[in-house]
Amino acid sequence: MNSGRAERKAAMTVAFEELAPVSAFPVVPGRRWGPGLWWSVTTGRHVAAGSEAMRVQLMVLDRDPDVTGLAGRPVRLLWRNPRGQVRSWVPQLFARRADGTALLADCSSHPEAGGERAVKAARAVAQACAHIGWTYRRLAPLDEAAAANLKWLAGYRHPRNAGRLGLMPAVLQAFTRPRPLLEGAIAAGDPVEVLPVVFHALWHGHLAACLDTPLHERVLVGPRDAEIAGRSGDAG
């Protein structure tokens, strides 16, 4: 990993977020979830995902308003260890930020994933990223409730769930103050039609709810800037 101005310039100008994976994601026999594609709201394109853990992290980044681009395995890093041996690593995930910098990440299913080789690679990749103004992280898995909520809301991320003309403003108006999910949905119209719009608004951050506990009909939903505790609403 050579230092220099050229590397910094390349990091800012090369559209890594538009590149295909430099190597295929492995298929591991016996695993319930294998490589697939994630449709990104951020880019309007599919992103390669190699594991369930990676797919969850893609969901997190796809909701981040500061992220402008996403790609799976678009870059391979090469370096020499203290013995002069060439080593390489392909981070699982690339995210471009609005300021042009980027995040390289690996998405582990548990803290010890990858063993000592992954630990050594993480040090080298983090050093290289810091040199060019990027960030490297080993992203910790989400807890079960947060991951389940995110997967549920992701099912409503597509623009088709924004509802008919005029319905989204009515939904946002119904939740100008925090109130139970179903109560607000009924206030905006027929829950069958309204609930997908509420979930769409929650995914995109137009509305807020605590996602650390399971979503249900009494969970409090409010405006985007509301501080909502992880509790259910009272009967109202």
Coordinates of C-alpha atoms in Angstrom, one line a residue:
M1 CA 0.0 0.0 0.0
N2 CA 2.0 3.0 -1.3
S3 CA 1.4 6.4 0.1
G4 CA 1.1 9.5 -1.9
R5 CA -1.2 12.1 -3.5
A6 CA -2.2 9.8 -6.4
E7 CA -3.8 7.3 -4.0
R8 CA -5.9 10.1 -2.4
K9 CA -6.9 11.4 -5.8
A10 CA -8.0 8.0 -7.0
A11 CA -10.0 7.4 -3.8
M12 CA -12.0 10.5 -4.5
T13 CA -12.4 10.2 -8.2
V14 CA -12.8 6.5 -9.0
A15 CA -16.4 5.4 -8.8
F16 CA -15.8 2.2 -6.8
E17 CA -19.5 2.2 -5.9
E18 CA -20.3 1.4 -9.6
L19 CA -17.8 -1.5 -9.9
A20 CA -18.7 -5.1 -10.0
P21 CA -17.3 -7.5 -7.3
V22 CA -13.6 -8.3 -7.9
S23 CA -14.3 -11.8 -6.7
A24 CA -17.4 -13.9 -6.1
F25 CA -18.9 -14.4 -2.7
P26 CA -18.3 -17.9 -1.5
V27 CA -21.2 -20.4 -1.3
V28 CA -20.9 -22.3 2.0
P29 CA -22.7 -25.6 2.1
G30 CA -25.1 -26.0 5.0
R31 CA -25.8 -22.2 5.4
R32 CA -29.4 -21.1 5.3
W33 CA -28.6 -18.0 3.3
G34 CA -26.2 -17.6 0.4
P35 CA -25.1 -14.9 -2.0
G36 CA -27.8 -12.7 -3.5
L37 CA -28.7 -9.2 -4.6
W38 CA -30.1 -6.3 -2.5
W39 CA -32.1 -3.7 -4.3
S40 CA -30.8 -0.3 -3.0
V41 CA -33.1 2.7 -2.6
T42 CA -30.0 4.9 -2.5
T43 CA -28.7 3.8 -5.9
G44 CA -31.8 2.3 -7.6
R45 CA -29.6 -0.7 -8.5
H46 CA -28.8 -4.1 -7.1
V47 CA -25.9 -4.6 -4.7
A48 CA -24.2 -8.0 -4.4
A49 CA -24.5 -9.4 -0.9
G50 CA -22.6 -12.5 0.3
S51 CA -24.3 -13.3 3.6
E52 CA -27.3 -12.5 5.8
A53 CA -25.0 -10.4 8.1
M54 CA -24.0 -8.3 5.1
R55 CA -27.6 -7.9 3.9
V56 CA -28.6 -6.5 7.2
Q57 CA -25.7 -4.0 7.1
L58 CA -26.7 -3.0 3.6
M59 CA -30.1 -2.2 5.0
V60 CA -28.6 0.0 7.6
L61 CA -26.5 1.9 5.1
D62 CA -29.3 2.1 2.6
R63 CA -31.3 4.1 5.2
D64 CA -28.4 6.5 6.0
P65 CA -29.0 9.8 4.3
D66 CA -25.2 10.5 4.2
V67 CA -24.6 7.4 2.0
T68 CA -24.8 8.1 -1.8
G69 CA -23.4 4.8 -3.2
L70 CA -23.1 1.2 -2.3
A71 CA -21.2 -1.8 -3.7
G72 CA -20.3 -5.3 -2.7
R73 CA -16.6 -6.3 -2.9
P74 CA -15.5 -3.7 -5.5
V75 CA -11.9 -3.4 -4.4
R76 CA -9.0 -5.7 -3.4
L77 CA -6.2 -4.3 -1.2
L78 CA -2.6 -5.6 -1.5
W79 CA 0.2 -5.0 1.0
R80 CA 3.4 -6.6 2.3
N81 CA 3.7 -7.8 5.9
P82 CA 6.8 -7.3 8.0
R83 CA 8.4 -10.4 6.4
G84 CA 7.9 -9.0 2.9
Q85 CA 5.1 -11.4 2.0
V86 CA 2.3 -10.1 -0.2
R87 CA -1.1 -10.2 1.5
S88 CA -4.5 -9.3 0.2
W89 CA -8.0 -8.7 1.4
V90 CA -11.3 -7.9 -0.2
P91 CA -13.6 -6.0 2.1
Q92 CA -17.2 -7.1 1.8
L93 CA -18.8 -3.7 1.5
F94 CA -18.1 -0.2 0.1
A95 CA -20.2 2.8 0.9
R96 CA -19.6 6.3 -0.6
R97 CA -20.5 9.2 1.5
A98 CA -21.9 12.6 0.4
D99 CA -18.6 14.3 1.0
G100 CA -16.7 11.9 -1.4
T101 CA -15.1 9.9 1.3
A102 CA -16.0 6.2 1.8
L103 CA -16.4 3.4 4.2
L104 CA -15.0 -0.1 3.6
A105 CA -16.5 -2.7 5.9
D106 CA -16.7 -6.3 6.7
C107 CA -20.0 -7.7 8.1
S108 CA -19.3 -10.4 10.6
S109 CA -22.0 -12.7 12.1
H110 CA -20.0 -12.8 15.3
P111 CA -16.9 -10.9 16.8
E112 CA -14.5 -13.8 16.1
A113 CA -15.5 -14.3 12.5
G114 CA -12.5 -14.7 10.1
G115 CA -10.1 -15.6 12.9
E116 CA -6.5 -14.1 13.1
R117 CA -6.2 -13.5 9.4
A118 CA -9.3 -11.2 9.5
V119 CA -7.8 -9.4 12.5
K120 CA -4.5 -8.7 10.8
A121 CA -6.2 -7.7 7.6
A122 CA -8.4 -5.3 9.5
R123 CA -5.4 -3.5 10.9
A124 CA -3.8 -3.2 7.4
V125 CA -7.0 -2.0 5.7
A126 CA -7.8 0.5 8.5
Q127 CA -4.3 2.0 8.1
A128 CA -4.7 2.3 4.3
C129 CA -8.2 3.8 4.7
A130 CA -7.0 6.4 7.2
H131 CA -4.2 7.4 4.8
I132 CA -6.6 8.4 2.1
G133 CA -9.4 9.8 4.3
W134 CA -11.6 6.7 4.3
T135 CA -12.9 4.6 7.2
Y136 CA -12.7 0.8 7.7
R137 CA -14.9 -1.0 10.2
R138 CA -15.8 -4.5 11.2
L139 CA -19.6 -3.9 11.6
A140 CA -21.1 -5.7 14.6
P141 CA -24.3 -7.6 14.0
L142 CA -27.6 -5.9 15.0
D143 CA -29.6 -7.4 17.8
E144 CA -32.4 -9.7 16.9
A145 CA -35.3 -7.2 17.4
A146 CA -33.6 -4.4 15.5
A147 CA -32.7 -6.7 12.6
A148 CA -36.2 -8.1 12.4
N149 CA -37.7 -4.6 12.4
L150 CA -35.3 -3.4 9.7
K151 CA -36.2 -6.4 7.5
W152 CA -39.9 -5.7 7.9
L153 CA -39.6 -2.0 7.0
A154 CA -37.3 -2.9 4.1
G155 CA -40.2 -4.7 2.5
Y156 CA -41.8 -1.2 2.1
R157 CA -38.8 0.7 0.9
H158 CA -39.8 0.8 -2.8
P159 CA -41.4 4.1 -4.0
R160 CA -44.6 2.2 -4.9
N161 CA -45.4 2.1 -1.2
A162 CA -45.5 5.9 -0.9
G163 CA -49.2 5.6 -1.6
R164 CA -51.6 7.5 -3.8
L165 CA -51.4 11.3 -4.2
G166 CA -52.1 13.1 -1.0
L167 CA -51.9 10.1 1.3
M168 CA -48.3 10.6 2.5
P169 CA -49.0 14.2 3.8
A170 CA -52.1 12.8 5.6
V171 CA -50.0 10.1 7.2
L172 CA -47.3 12.6 8.4
Q173 CA -50.1 14.9 9.7
A174 CA -51.5 12.0 11.7
F175 CA -48.2 11.5 13.5
T176 CA -47.3 15.2 14.2
R177 CA -47.2 14.0 17.8
P178 CA -46.1 10.5 19.0
R179 CA -49.0 8.1 19.1
P180 CA -49.7 4.3 18.7
L181 CA -49.1 3.0 15.2
L182 CA -52.6 1.7 14.6
E183 CA -54.3 4.7 16.1
G184 CA -52.4 7.1 13.8
A185 CA -53.1 4.8 10.8
I186 CA -56.8 4.9 11.5
A187 CA -56.7 8.6 11.8
A188 CA -55.2 8.9 8.3
G189 CA -57.7 6.5 6.6
D190 CA -58.2 2.8 6.0
P191 CA -55.3 1.0 7.8
V192 CA -55.1 -1.5 4.9
E193 CA -54.1 1.3 2.6
V194 CA -52.3 3.5 5.2
L195 CA -50.0 1.0 7.0
P196 CA -47.8 0.4 4.0
V197 CA -47.3 4.2 3.7
V198 CA -46.5 4.4 7.4
F199 CA -43.9 1.7 7.1
H200 CA -42.5 3.4 4.0
A201 CA -42.2 6.6 5.9
L202 CA -40.5 4.9 8.8
W203 CA -38.0 3.3 6.4
H204 CA -37.1 6.6 4.8
G205 CA -36.9 8.5 8.1
H206 CA -39.9 10.7 7.5
L207 CA -41.4 9.2 10.7
A208 CA -39.6 7.8 13.8
A209 CA -40.2 4.9 16.1
C210 CA -38.0 2.9 18.5
L211 CA -36.7 -0.1 16.5
D212 CA -34.9 -1.8 19.4
T213 CA -38.1 -3.6 20.4
P214 CA -40.5 -5.5 18.1
L215 CA -42.9 -3.4 16.0
H216 CA -46.6 -3.9 16.9
E217 CA -49.8 -2.0 16.6
R218 CA -49.2 0.0 19.9
V219 CA -45.6 1.0 19.3
L220 CA -45.2 4.8 19.4
V221 CA -44.7 6.5 16.1
G222 CA -44.0 10.2 15.7
P223 CA -42.3 12.9 13.6
R224 CA -38.8 12.4 12.3
D225 CA -37.2 14.5 15.0
A226 CA -39.2 13.0 17.9
E227 CA -37.3 11.3 20.7
I228 CA -39.3 8.1 21.2
A229 CA -38.5 5.7 24.0
G230 CA -38.7 2.0 23.5
R231 CA -42.2 1.6 24.9
S232 CA -45.8 1.1 23.8
G233 CA -48.4 3.8 23.8
D234 CA -51.1 3.9 26.4
A235 CA -54.7 3.4 25.4
G236 CA -55.8 6.5 23.9

